[in-house]
Amino acid sequence: MKDRIYKIMQKEGLTNAEFADKLGISNSSLSHIFSGRNNPSLDVVMRIHKACPYVNLNWLLYGEGDMEAAGPDISGFALATQTPENPEFADKLPTDSEFGREIRSDNHVFPPKESVVEKIKYIEKPHPKITEIRIFFDNGTFEVFKPEK
């Protein structure tokens, strides 16, 4: 892909720095792509396509087809060409009655949920009692103290 990006940059007649500025990426990011250290991210590919919309995305991504798209970009919806004034698409457009049609139903598919009441029960526990105390000394000995009951 780096070779295809380089061809786009040559077609634009830009230096590495100018092309990076046009894409809105750092010069080092572009340099890493050309050196093979990094592959271009999806963000970089999208920036290339936005900056150079004539580039065929299949060619850019996969190396298939020509560099320049033959007609309008087919990667998005070409809604501007599909108007009633364009007879080629007039029969494929939905009618006004098909837009925003709502069907009202009084039947509920899911019954409303019942409210759940959560009760918290507090259990009193007796306070813990000391059963044994051990004191360790630096000479390796220790003493145990037990409270009297």
PDB file of C-alpha atoms in Angstrom:
ATOM      1  CA  MET A   1       0.000   0.000   0.000  1.00  0.00           C
ATOM      2  CA  LYS A   2       2.909   2.358   0.652  1.00  0.00           C
ATOM      3  CA  ASP A   3       3.728   2.309  -3.082  1.00  0.00           C
ATOM      4  CA  ARG A   4       0.175   3.345  -3.935  1.00  0.00           C
ATOM      5  CA  ILE A   5       0.279   6.158  -1.382  1.00  0.00           C
ATOM      6  CA  TYR A   6       3.588   7.286  -2.876  1.00  0.00           C
ATOM      7  CA  LYS A   7       1.998   7.357  -6.374  1.00  0.00           C
ATOM      8  CA  ILE A   8      -0.826   9.555  -5.075  1.00  0.00           C
ATOM      9  CA  MET A   9       1.719  11.911  -3.528  1.00  0.00           C
ATOM     10  CA  GLN A  10       3.612  12.075  -6.851  1.00  0.00           C
ATOM     11  CA  LYS A  11       0.395  12.740  -8.779  1.00  0.00           C
ATOM     12  CA  GLU A  12      -0.383  15.583  -6.393  1.00  0.00           C
ATOM     13  CA  GLY A  13       3.157  16.900  -6.940  1.00  0.00           C
ATOM     14  CA  LEU A  14       3.794  17.272  -3.221  1.00  0.00           C
ATOM     15  CA  THR A  15       6.763  16.612  -0.973  1.00  0.00           C
ATOM     16  CA  ASN A  16       6.450  14.288   2.017  1.00  0.00           C
ATOM     17  CA  ALA A  17       5.920  17.226   4.359  1.00  0.00           C
ATOM     18  CA  GLU A  18       3.352  18.893   2.083  1.00  0.00           C
ATOM     19  CA  PHE A  19       1.437  15.641   1.608  1.00  0.00           C
ATOM     20  CA  ALA A  20       1.441  14.971   5.359  1.00  0.00           C
ATOM     21  CA  ASP A  21       0.099  18.506   5.937  1.00  0.00           C
ATOM     22  CA  LYS A  22      -2.612  17.960   3.321  1.00  0.00           C
ATOM     23  CA  LEU A  23      -3.669  14.750   5.081  1.00  0.00           C
ATOM     24  CA  GLY A  24      -3.430  16.310   8.521  1.00  0.00           C
ATOM     25  CA  ILE A  25      -0.923  13.780   9.847  1.00  0.00           C
ATOM     26  CA  SER A  26       2.604  14.206  11.141  1.00  0.00           C
ATOM     27  CA  ASN A  27       5.536  14.010   8.768  1.00  0.00           C
ATOM     28  CA  SER A  28       7.007  11.199  10.885  1.00  0.00           C
ATOM     29  CA  SER A  29       3.804   9.136  10.516  1.00  0.00           C
ATOM     30  CA  LEU A  30       4.055   9.385   6.746  1.00  0.00           C
ATOM     31  CA  SER A  31       7.772   8.610   6.889  1.00  0.00           C
ATOM     32  CA  HIS A  32       7.080   5.480   8.986  1.00  0.00           C
ATOM     33  CA  ILE A  33       4.566   4.310   6.360  1.00  0.00           C
ATOM     34  CA  PHE A  34       7.029   4.828   3.495  1.00  0.00           C
ATOM     35  CA  SER A  35       9.858   3.091   5.372  1.00  0.00           C
ATOM     36  CA  GLY A  36       7.625   0.077   6.037  1.00  0.00           C
ATOM     37  CA  ARG A  37       7.860   0.471   9.816  1.00  0.00           C
ATOM     38  CA  ASN A  38       4.087   1.050  10.117  1.00  0.00           C
ATOM     39  CA  ASN A  39       1.130   0.174   7.947  1.00  0.00           C
ATOM     40  CA  PRO A  40      -1.315   3.020   7.324  1.00  0.00           C
ATOM     41  CA  SER A  41      -4.223   3.040   9.748  1.00  0.00           C
ATOM     42  CA  LEU A  42      -7.832   3.252   8.654  1.00  0.00           C
ATOM     43  CA  ASP A  43      -7.757   6.895   9.714  1.00  0.00           C
ATOM     44  CA  VAL A  44      -4.867   7.612   7.303  1.00  0.00           C
ATOM     45  CA  VAL A  45      -6.654   5.804   4.451  1.00  0.00           C
ATOM     46  CA  MET A  46      -9.805   7.823   5.118  1.00  0.00           C
ATOM     47  CA  ARG A  47      -7.776  11.048   5.189  1.00  0.00           C
ATOM     48  CA  ILE A  48      -6.181  10.154   1.838  1.00  0.00           C
ATOM     49  CA  HIS A  49      -9.581   9.490   0.303  1.00  0.00           C
ATOM     50  CA  LYS A  50     -11.007  12.713   1.712  1.00  0.00           C
ATOM     51  CA  ALA A  51      -8.026  14.774   0.485  1.00  0.00           C
ATOM     52  CA  CYS A  52      -7.946  13.024  -2.919  1.00  0.00           C
ATOM     53  CA  PRO A  53     -11.517  11.898  -3.677  1.00  0.00           C
ATOM     54  CA  TYR A  54     -10.590  10.878  -7.222  1.00  0.00           C
ATOM     55  CA  VAL A  55      -8.636   7.895  -5.848  1.00  0.00           C
ATOM     56  CA  ASN A  56     -10.332   4.530  -6.345  1.00  0.00           C
ATOM     57  CA  LEU A  57     -10.648   2.923  -2.896  1.00  0.00           C
ATOM     58  CA  ASN A  58     -10.289  -0.603  -4.310  1.00  0.00           C
ATOM     59  CA  TRP A  59      -7.019   0.439  -5.874  1.00  0.00           C
ATOM     60  CA  LEU A  60      -5.817   2.152  -2.697  1.00  0.00           C
ATOM     61  CA  LEU A  61      -6.739  -0.711  -0.376  1.00  0.00           C
ATOM     62  CA  TYR A  62      -6.197  -3.774  -2.552  1.00  0.00           C
ATOM     63  CA  GLY A  63      -4.282  -2.615  -5.621  1.00  0.00           C
ATOM     64  CA  GLU A  64      -7.203  -3.639  -7.853  1.00  0.00           C
ATOM     65  CA  GLY A  65      -8.374  -1.558 -10.808  1.00  0.00           C
ATOM     66  CA  ASP A  66      -7.169   1.876 -11.851  1.00  0.00           C
ATOM     67  CA  MET A  67      -5.840   4.544  -9.515  1.00  0.00           C
ATOM     68  CA  GLU A  68      -8.547   7.005 -10.483  1.00  0.00           C
ATOM     69  CA  ALA A  69     -12.188   6.101 -10.110  1.00  0.00           C
ATOM     70  CA  ALA A  70     -13.919   5.878 -13.485  1.00  0.00           C
ATOM     71  CA  GLY A  71     -17.139   7.593 -12.444  1.00  0.00           C
ATOM     72  CA  PRO A  72     -18.728   8.979  -9.336  1.00  0.00           C
ATOM     73  CA  ASP A  73     -17.481   7.582  -6.073  1.00  0.00           C
ATOM     74  CA  ILE A  74     -19.447   4.418  -5.384  1.00  0.00           C
ATOM     75  CA  SER A  75     -18.212   4.104  -1.823  1.00  0.00           C
ATOM     76  CA  GLY A  76     -21.035   6.336  -0.569  1.00  0.00           C
ATOM     77  CA  PHE A  77     -24.604   6.953  -1.598  1.00  0.00           C
ATOM     78  CA  ALA A  78     -24.907   9.043  -4.753  1.00  0.00           C
ATOM     79  CA  LEU A  79     -28.235  10.540  -3.714  1.00  0.00           C
ATOM     80  CA  ALA A  80     -27.668  13.763  -5.639  1.00  0.00           C
ATOM     81  CA  THR A  81     -27.988  11.902  -8.960  1.00  0.00           C
ATOM     82  CA  GLN A  82     -31.114  10.043  -7.904  1.00  0.00           C
ATOM     83  CA  THR A  83     -33.690  12.770  -8.315  1.00  0.00           C
ATOM     84  CA  PRO A  84     -37.082  12.732 -10.024  1.00  0.00           C
ATOM     85  CA  GLU A  85     -35.582  15.016 -12.675  1.00  0.00           C
ATOM     86  CA  ASN A  86     -33.208  12.184 -13.611  1.00  0.00           C
ATOM     87  CA  PRO A  87     -35.408   9.712 -15.512  1.00  0.00           C
ATOM     88  CA  GLU A  88     -32.902   6.895 -15.062  1.00  0.00           C
ATOM     89  CA  PHE A  89     -33.645   6.782 -11.327  1.00  0.00           C
ATOM     90  CA  ALA A  90     -37.206   8.139 -11.213  1.00  0.00           C
ATOM     91  CA  ASP A  91     -38.834   4.692 -11.123  1.00  0.00           C
ATOM     92  CA  LYS A  92     -36.553   3.529  -8.289  1.00  0.00           C
ATOM     93  CA  LEU A  93     -37.382   6.339  -5.853  1.00  0.00           C
ATOM     94  CA  PRO A  94     -39.876   5.693  -3.068  1.00  0.00           C
ATOM     95  CA  THR A  95     -43.142   7.593  -3.271  1.00  0.00           C
ATOM     96  CA  ASP A  96     -44.127  10.229  -0.714  1.00  0.00           C
ATOM     97  CA  SER A  97     -46.587   7.841   0.897  1.00  0.00           C
ATOM     98  CA  GLU A  98     -43.792   5.366   1.625  1.00  0.00           C
ATOM     99  CA  PHE A  99     -41.794   7.928   3.622  1.00  0.00           C
ATOM    100  CA  GLY A 100     -42.434   8.165   7.338  1.00  0.00           C
ATOM    101  CA  ARG A 101     -45.274   5.669   7.403  1.00  0.00           C
ATOM    102  CA  GLU A 102     -46.216   4.743  10.961  1.00  0.00           C
ATOM    103  CA  ILE A 103     -48.465   1.950  12.031  1.00  0.00           C
ATOM    104  CA  ARG A 104     -50.115   2.578  15.361  1.00  0.00           C
ATOM    105  CA  SER A 105     -50.826  -0.398  17.543  1.00  0.00           C
ATOM    106  CA  ASP A 106     -52.476  -0.564  20.937  1.00  0.00           C
ATOM    107  CA  ASN A 107     -51.148  -4.064  21.485  1.00  0.00           C
ATOM    108  CA  HIS A 108     -48.072  -4.102  23.641  1.00  0.00           C
ATOM    109  CA  VAL A 109     -45.560  -6.688  22.589  1.00  0.00           C
ATOM    110  CA  PHE A 110     -43.963  -6.639  26.018  1.00  0.00           C
ATOM    111  CA  PRO A 111     -46.064  -6.131  29.137  1.00  0.00           C
ATOM    112  CA  PRO A 112     -44.809  -3.460  31.508  1.00  0.00           C
ATOM    113  CA  LYS A 113     -42.364  -4.739  34.078  1.00  0.00           C
ATOM    114  CA  GLU A 114     -43.495  -5.057  37.647  1.00  0.00           C
ATOM    115  CA  SER A 115     -41.667  -2.952  40.176  1.00  0.00           C
ATOM    116  CA  VAL A 116     -39.212  -4.808  42.294  1.00  0.00           C
ATOM    117  CA  VAL A 117     -38.915  -3.899  45.956  1.00  0.00           C
ATOM    118  CA  GLU A 118     -35.580  -4.708  47.452  1.00  0.00           C
ATOM    119  CA  LYS A 119     -35.458  -5.189  51.205  1.00  0.00           C
ATOM    120  CA  ILE A 120     -32.225  -4.923  53.106  1.00  0.00           C
ATOM    121  CA  LYS A 121     -31.931  -6.924  56.283  1.00  0.00           C
ATOM    122  CA  TYR A 122     -29.345  -5.836  58.793  1.00  0.00           C
ATOM    123  CA  ILE A 123     -27.846  -8.619  60.868  1.00  0.00           C
ATOM    124  CA  GLU A 124     -26.096  -7.623  64.050  1.00  0.00           C
ATOM    125  CA  LYS A 125     -22.919  -9.537  64.618  1.00  0.00           C
ATOM    126  CA  PRO A 126     -21.210  -9.595  67.966  1.00  0.00           C
ATOM    127  CA  HIS A 127     -17.988  -7.638  68.146  1.00  0.00           C
ATOM    128  CA  PRO A 128     -14.917  -9.801  67.695  1.00  0.00           C
ATOM    129  CA  LYS A 129     -13.015 -10.754  70.824  1.00  0.00           C
ATOM    130  CA  ILE A 130      -9.266 -11.117  71.170  1.00  0.00           C
ATOM    131  CA  THR A 131      -8.334 -14.739  71.652  1.00  0.00           C
ATOM    132  CA  GLU A 132      -4.558 -14.550  71.467  1.00  0.00           C
ATOM    133  CA  ILE A 133      -1.719 -12.018  71.139  1.00  0.00           C
ATOM    134  CA  ARG A 134       1.742 -13.046  69.965  1.00  0.00           C
ATOM    135  CA  ILE A 135       4.835 -10.886  70.303  1.00  0.00           C
ATOM    136  CA  PHE A 136       7.909 -11.807  68.258  1.00  0.00           C
ATOM    137  CA  PHE A 137      11.387 -10.703  69.358  1.00  0.00           C
ATOM    138  CA  ASP A 138      14.487 -10.091  67.205  1.00  0.00           C
ATOM    139  CA  ASN A 139      16.305 -13.078  68.752  1.00  0.00           C
ATOM    140  CA  GLY A 140      13.726 -15.483  67.261  1.00  0.00           C
ATOM    141  CA  THR A 141      11.682 -16.003  70.409  1.00  0.00           C
ATOM    142  CA  PHE A 142       8.066 -15.067  71.004  1.00  0.00           C
ATOM    143  CA  GLU A 143       5.515 -14.889  73.801  1.00  0.00           C
ATOM    144  CA  VAL A 144       1.827 -15.758  73.655  1.00  0.00           C
ATOM    145  CA  PHE A 145      -0.740 -13.915  75.774  1.00  0.00           C
ATOM    146  CA  LYS A 146      -4.286 -15.218  76.153  1.00  0.00           C
ATOM    147  CA  PRO A 147      -6.959 -13.247  77.924  1.00  0.00           C
ATOM    148  CA  GLU A 148      -8.600 -14.771  80.911  1.00  0.00           C
ATOM    149  CA  LYS A 149     -12.160 -15.895  80.348  1.00  0.00           C
TER     150      LYS A 149
END
